[in-house]
Amino acid sequence: MAVGIFDSGLGGLTVLDAVSKAMPEVPFVYYGDNSHAPYGVRDADDVYNLTTAAVERLWDEGCDLVILACNTASAAALRRMQEAWIPSDKRVLGVFVPLIEALTERQWGDNSPPREVAVEHVALFATPATVRSRAFQRELAFRAIGVDVEAQACGGLVDAIEEGDMILAEALVRSHVDALKRKMPDPQAAILGCTHYPLMQGVFQDALGADVKVYSQADLVAASLEDYLKRHPTMIGSGQTSTFLTTGDPKKVSDHATQFLRREIVFNAA
Ligand code: DGL
């Protein structure tokens, strides 16, 4: 039994870490498409083609359920995949909905009409492709009214994190927060809408100020997945072992992953 976790690169390790801590008995197969990262600057067709190829590879590993731990893929490809591509015995789930349910204080599967919620001014930090898709605003509009969302496309940040250049990454976070604040001076909440960004969560919080509530996905996705697997236990596929796969250079990716998670991670070629 195994569940697949997909990301364009290393950022999904934040989700992998949270789900493995929450469900130590479940084997997870992680697939990082590092040779094609960043996805955030690609067009929707490109993201769709890369994401479907990766998901097929995870099905081959015995993962009937795959989590797209990548906001860009969730925003630009998931709906198209769910409409016409996924066979009936497989599931592919994204990372947007758990975050929006937390922001709008809804329970899983609450399909009641949109209503007013506690927050009115929300800052969204995400990749250029996620911002362009407007998927976050669309999902939010199904659940909440009267929420003003200002989105900041954080160009360059994923590349800096993938390269392990944390000095550049910190400078970029601070300049993107400044740019956001020029458009929305007093956000009440900030969404880290890219799986790479929790690796910089402390810098985001510092630049935004202590009174801004920063939402990051990893724990929310873990709680949501745990709940899903209780309700759909057969979706844990036939795979037996936890593995890390990459389309990039396994040695380089393993070194960066070990640095990020502060424990030894060994990637194999996908
Ligand atoms: N980590 C992915 C996300 O959550 C994509 C980053 C990228 O490849 O640009 O959006």
mmCIF file with all atom_site columns, N, CA, C and O and ligand atoms in Angstrom, residues 7-9 11-12 37-41 69-73 127 130 158 193-196, ligand 1:
data_model
loop_
_atom_site.group_PDB
_atom_site.id
_atom_site.type_symbol
_atom_site.label_atom_id
_atom_site.label_alt_id
_atom_site.label_comp_id
_atom_site.label_asym_id
_atom_site.label_entity_id
_atom_site.label_seq_id
_atom_site.pdbx_PDB_ins_code
_atom_site.Cartn_x
_atom_site.Cartn_y
_atom_site.Cartn_z
_atom_site.occupancy
_atom_site.B_iso_or_equiv
_atom_site.pdbx_formal_charge
_atom_site.auth_seq_id
_atom_site.auth_comp_id
_atom_site.auth_asym_id
_atom_site.auth_atom_id
_atom_site.pdbx_PDB_model_num
ATOM   1  N N  . ASP A 1 7   ? 5.447  16.560 -6.806  1.00 0.00 ? 7   ASP A N  1
ATOM   2  C CA . ASP A 1 7   ? 5.744  17.999 -6.876  1.00 0.00 ? 7   ASP A CA 1
ATOM   3  C C  . ASP A 1 7   ? 6.704  18.244 -8.026  1.00 0.00 ? 7   ASP A C  1
ATOM   4  O O  . ASP A 1 7   ? 7.383  17.319 -8.495  1.00 0.00 ? 7   ASP A O  1
ATOM   5  N N  . SER A 1 8   ? 6.754  19.501 -8.476  1.00 0.00 ? 8   SER A N  1
ATOM   6  C CA . SER A 1 8   ? 7.691  19.840 -9.540  1.00 0.00 ? 8   SER A CA 1
ATOM   7  C C  . SER A 1 8   ? 9.132  19.713 -9.068  1.00 0.00 ? 8   SER A C  1
ATOM   8  O O  . SER A 1 8   ? 10.039 19.623 -9.882  1.00 0.00 ? 8   SER A O  1
ATOM   9  N N  . GLY A 1 9   ? 9.335  19.735 -7.777  1.00 0.00 ? 9   GLY A N  1
ATOM   10 C CA . GLY A 1 9   ? 10.721 19.661 -7.303  1.00 0.00 ? 9   GLY A CA 1
ATOM   11 C C  . GLY A 1 9   ? 10.759 19.298 -5.828  1.00 0.00 ? 9   GLY A C  1
ATOM   12 O O  . GLY A 1 9   ? 10.151 18.317 -5.404  1.00 0.00 ? 9   GLY A O  1
ATOM   13 N N  . GLY A 1 11  ? 9.812  21.313 -3.152  1.00 0.00 ? 11  GLY A N  1
ATOM   14 C CA . GLY A 1 11  ? 8.852  21.956 -2.245  1.00 0.00 ? 11  GLY A CA 1
ATOM   15 C C  . GLY A 1 11  ? 7.865  20.983 -1.634  1.00 0.00 ? 11  GLY A C  1
ATOM   16 O O  . GLY A 1 11  ? 7.492  21.117 -0.465  1.00 0.00 ? 11  GLY A O  1
ATOM   17 N N  . GLY A 1 12  ? 7.450  19.969 -2.400  1.00 0.00 ? 12  GLY A N  1
ATOM   18 C CA . GLY A 1 12  ? 6.472  19.008 -1.888  1.00 0.00 ? 12  GLY A CA 1
ATOM   19 C C  . GLY A 1 12  ? 6.992  18.200 -0.712  1.00 0.00 ? 12  GLY A C  1
ATOM   20 O O  . GLY A 1 12  ? 6.225  17.506 -0.038  1.00 0.00 ? 12  GLY A O  1
ATOM   21 N N  . ALA A 1 37  ? 11.553 21.621 -13.227 1.00 0.00 ? 37  ALA A N  1
ATOM   22 C CA . ALA A 1 37  ? 11.197 22.745 -12.348 1.00 0.00 ? 37  ALA A CA 1
ATOM   23 C C  . ALA A 1 37  ? 11.976 23.987 -12.809 1.00 0.00 ? 37  ALA A C  1
ATOM   24 O O  . ALA A 1 37  ? 13.091 23.845 -13.318 1.00 0.00 ? 37  ALA A O  1
ATOM   25 N N  . PRO A 1 38  ? 11.404 25.176 -12.649 1.00 0.00 ? 38  PRO A N  1
ATOM   26 C CA . PRO A 1 38  ? 10.105 25.443 -12.058 1.00 0.00 ? 38  PRO A CA 1
ATOM   27 C C  . PRO A 1 38  ? 8.949  25.317 -13.050 1.00 0.00 ? 38  PRO A C  1
ATOM   28 O O  . PRO A 1 38  ? 9.122  25.601 -14.229 1.00 0.00 ? 38  PRO A O  1
ATOM   29 N N  . TYR A 1 39  ? 7.806  24.842 -12.532 1.00 0.00 ? 39  TYR A N  1
ATOM   30 C CA . TYR A 1 39  ? 6.585  24.792 -13.334 1.00 0.00 ? 39  TYR A CA 1
ATOM   31 C C  . TYR A 1 39  ? 5.930  26.178 -13.431 1.00 0.00 ? 39  TYR A C  1
ATOM   32 O O  . TYR A 1 39  ? 5.147  26.424 -14.343 1.00 0.00 ? 39  TYR A O  1
ATOM   33 N N  . GLY A 1 40  ? 6.222  27.011 -12.439 1.00 0.00 ? 40  GLY A N  1
ATOM   34 C CA . GLY A 1 40  ? 5.492  28.276 -12.290 1.00 0.00 ? 40  GLY A CA 1
ATOM   35 C C  . GLY A 1 40  ? 5.624  29.228 -13.448 1.00 0.00 ? 40  GLY A C  1
ATOM   36 O O  . GLY A 1 40  ? 4.847  30.173 -13.573 1.00 0.00 ? 40  GLY A O  1
ATOM   37 N N  . VAL A 1 41  ? 6.611  29.000 -14.342 1.00 0.00 ? 41  VAL A N  1
ATOM   38 C CA . VAL A 1 41  ? 6.778  29.886 -15.491 1.00 0.00 ? 41  VAL A CA 1
ATOM   39 C C  . VAL A 1 41  ? 6.311  29.208 -16.784 1.00 0.00 ? 41  VAL A C  1
ATOM   40 O O  . VAL A 1 41  ? 6.464  29.757 -17.866 1.00 0.00 ? 41  VAL A O  1
ATOM   41 N N  . ALA A 1 69  ? 1.056  17.670 -4.706  1.00 0.00 ? 69  ALA A N  1
ATOM   42 C CA . ALA A 1 69  ? 1.556  18.579 -3.672  1.00 0.00 ? 69  ALA A CA 1
ATOM   43 C C  . ALA A 1 69  ? 2.251  19.741 -4.362  1.00 0.00 ? 69  ALA A C  1
ATOM   44 O O  . ALA A 1 69  ? 3.372  20.090 -4.043  1.00 0.00 ? 69  ALA A O  1
ATOM   45 N N  . CYS A 1 70  ? 1.577  20.300 -5.337  1.00 0.00 ? 70  CYS A N  1
ATOM   46 C CA . CYS A 1 70  ? 2.146  21.370 -6.145  1.00 0.00 ? 70  CYS A CA 1
ATOM   47 C C  . CYS A 1 70  ? 0.970  22.262 -6.524  1.00 0.00 ? 70  CYS A C  1
ATOM   48 O O  . CYS A 1 70  ? 0.051  21.820 -7.224  1.00 0.00 ? 70  CYS A O  1
ATOM   49 N N  . ASN A 1 71  ? 1.000  23.479 -6.020  1.00 0.00 ? 71  ASN A N  1
ATOM   50 C CA . ASN A 1 71  ? -0.126 24.391 -6.299  1.00 0.00 ? 71  ASN A CA 1
ATOM   51 C C  . ASN A 1 71  ? -0.236 24.700 -7.780  1.00 0.00 ? 71  ASN A C  1
ATOM   52 O O  . ASN A 1 71  ? -1.325 24.859 -8.305  1.00 0.00 ? 71  ASN A O  1
ATOM   53 N N  . THR A 1 72  ? 0.918  24.789 -8.444  1.00 0.00 ? 72  THR A N  1
ATOM   54 C CA . THR A 1 72  ? 0.896  25.144 -9.857  1.00 0.00 ? 72  THR A CA 1
ATOM   55 C C  . THR A 1 72  ? 0.191  24.047 -10.656 1.00 0.00 ? 72  THR A C  1
ATOM   56 O O  . THR A 1 72  ? -0.667 24.331 -11.497 1.00 0.00 ? 72  THR A O  1
ATOM   57 N N  . ALA A 1 73  ? 0.519  22.786 -10.381 1.00 0.00 ? 73  ALA A N  1
ATOM   58 C CA . ALA A 1 73  ? -0.159 21.672 -11.062 1.00 0.00 ? 73  ALA A CA 1
ATOM   59 C C  . ALA A 1 73  ? -1.618 21.596 -10.639 1.00 0.00 ? 73  ALA A C  1
ATOM   60 O O  . ALA A 1 73  ? -2.512 21.361 -11.465 1.00 0.00 ? 73  ALA A O  1
ATOM   61 N N  . THR A 1 127 ? 3.198  31.078 -7.414  1.00 0.00 ? 127 THR A N  1
ATOM   62 C CA . THR A 1 127 ? 4.009  31.176 -8.637  1.00 0.00 ? 127 THR A CA 1
ATOM   63 C C  . THR A 1 127 ? 3.238  31.986 -9.693  1.00 0.00 ? 127 THR A C  1
ATOM   64 O O  . THR A 1 127 ? 2.004  32.109 -9.608  1.00 0.00 ? 127 THR A O  1
ATOM   65 N N  . THR A 1 130 ? 0.260  29.969 -11.071 1.00 0.00 ? 130 THR A N  1
ATOM   66 C CA . THR A 1 130 ? -0.862 29.836 -10.130 1.00 0.00 ? 130 THR A CA 1
ATOM   67 C C  . THR A 1 130 ? -1.639 31.148 -10.065 1.00 0.00 ? 130 THR A C  1
ATOM   68 O O  . THR A 1 130 ? -2.874 31.163 -10.098 1.00 0.00 ? 130 THR A O  1
ATOM   69 N N  . VAL A 1 158 ? 11.189 30.095 -6.423  1.00 0.00 ? 158 VAL A N  1
ATOM   70 C CA . VAL A 1 158 ? 11.335 28.636 -6.497  1.00 0.00 ? 158 VAL A CA 1
ATOM   71 C C  . VAL A 1 158 ? 12.735 28.258 -6.990  1.00 0.00 ? 158 VAL A C  1
ATOM   72 O O  . VAL A 1 158 ? 13.381 27.364 -6.437  1.00 0.00 ? 158 VAL A O  1
ATOM   73 N N  . GLY A 1 193 ? 0.926  29.978 -1.119  1.00 0.00 ? 193 GLY A N  1
ATOM   74 C CA . GLY A 1 193 ? 0.282  29.125 -2.116  1.00 0.00 ? 193 GLY A CA 1
ATOM   75 C C  . GLY A 1 193 ? 1.260  28.426 -3.038  1.00 0.00 ? 193 GLY A C  1
ATOM   76 O O  . GLY A 1 193 ? 1.010  28.294 -4.239  1.00 0.00 ? 193 GLY A O  1
ATOM   77 N N  . CYS A 1 194 ? 2.354  27.983 -2.493  1.00 0.00 ? 194 CYS A N  1
ATOM   78 C CA . CYS A 1 194 ? 3.339  27.209 -3.252  1.00 0.00 ? 194 CYS A CA 1
ATOM   79 C C  . CYS A 1 194 ? 4.057  26.338 -2.233  1.00 0.00 ? 194 CYS A C  1
ATOM   80 O O  . CYS A 1 194 ? 4.446  26.823 -1.164  1.00 0.00 ? 194 CYS A O  1
ATOM   81 N N  . THR A 1 195 ? 4.221  25.071 -2.560  1.00 0.00 ? 195 THR A N  1
ATOM   82 C CA . THR A 1 195 ? 4.778  24.152 -1.561  1.00 0.00 ? 195 THR A CA 1
ATOM   83 C C  . THR A 1 195 ? 6.223  24.461 -1.200  1.00 0.00 ? 195 THR A C  1
ATOM   84 O O  . THR A 1 195 ? 6.714  23.986 -0.179  1.00 0.00 ? 195 THR A O  1
ATOM   85 N N  . HIS A 1 196 ? 6.907  25.220 -2.026  1.00 0.00 ? 196 HIS A N  1
ATOM   86 C CA . HIS A 1 196 ? 8.280  25.581 -1.666  1.00 0.00 ? 196 HIS A CA 1
ATOM   87 C C  . HIS A 1 196 ? 8.316  26.645 -0.548  1.00 0.00 ? 196 HIS A C  1
ATOM   88 O O  . HIS A 1 196 ? 9.295  26.738 0.170   1.00 0.00 ? 196 HIS A O  1
HETATM 89 N N1 . DGL B 2 .   ? 6.033  23.811 -5.779  1.00 0.00 ? 1   DGL B N1 1
HETATM 90 C C1 . DGL B 2 .   ? 5.100  24.132 -6.774  1.00 0.00 ? 1   DGL B C1 1
HETATM 91 C C2 . DGL B 2 .   ? 3.918  24.904 -6.251  1.00 0.00 ? 1   DGL B C2 1
HETATM 92 O O1 . DGL B 2 .   ? 3.449  24.593 -5.222  1.00 0.00 ? 1   DGL B O1 1
HETATM 93 C C3 . DGL B 2 .   ? 5.608  24.722 -8.031  1.00 0.00 ? 1   DGL B C3 1
HETATM 94 C C4 . DGL B 2 .   ? 6.808  25.520 -8.015  1.00 0.00 ? 1   DGL B C4 1
HETATM 95 C C5 . DGL B 2 .   ? 7.354  25.594 -9.414  1.00 0.00 ? 1   DGL B C5 1
HETATM 96 O O2 . DGL B 2 .   ? 7.778  24.559 -9.902  1.00 0.00 ? 1   DGL B O2 1
HETATM 97 O O3 . DGL B 2 .   ? 7.333  26.700 -9.982  1.00 0.00 ? 1   DGL B O3 1
HETATM 98 O O4 . DGL B 2 .   ? 3.425  25.789 -6.870  1.00 0.00 ? 1   DGL B O4 1
#
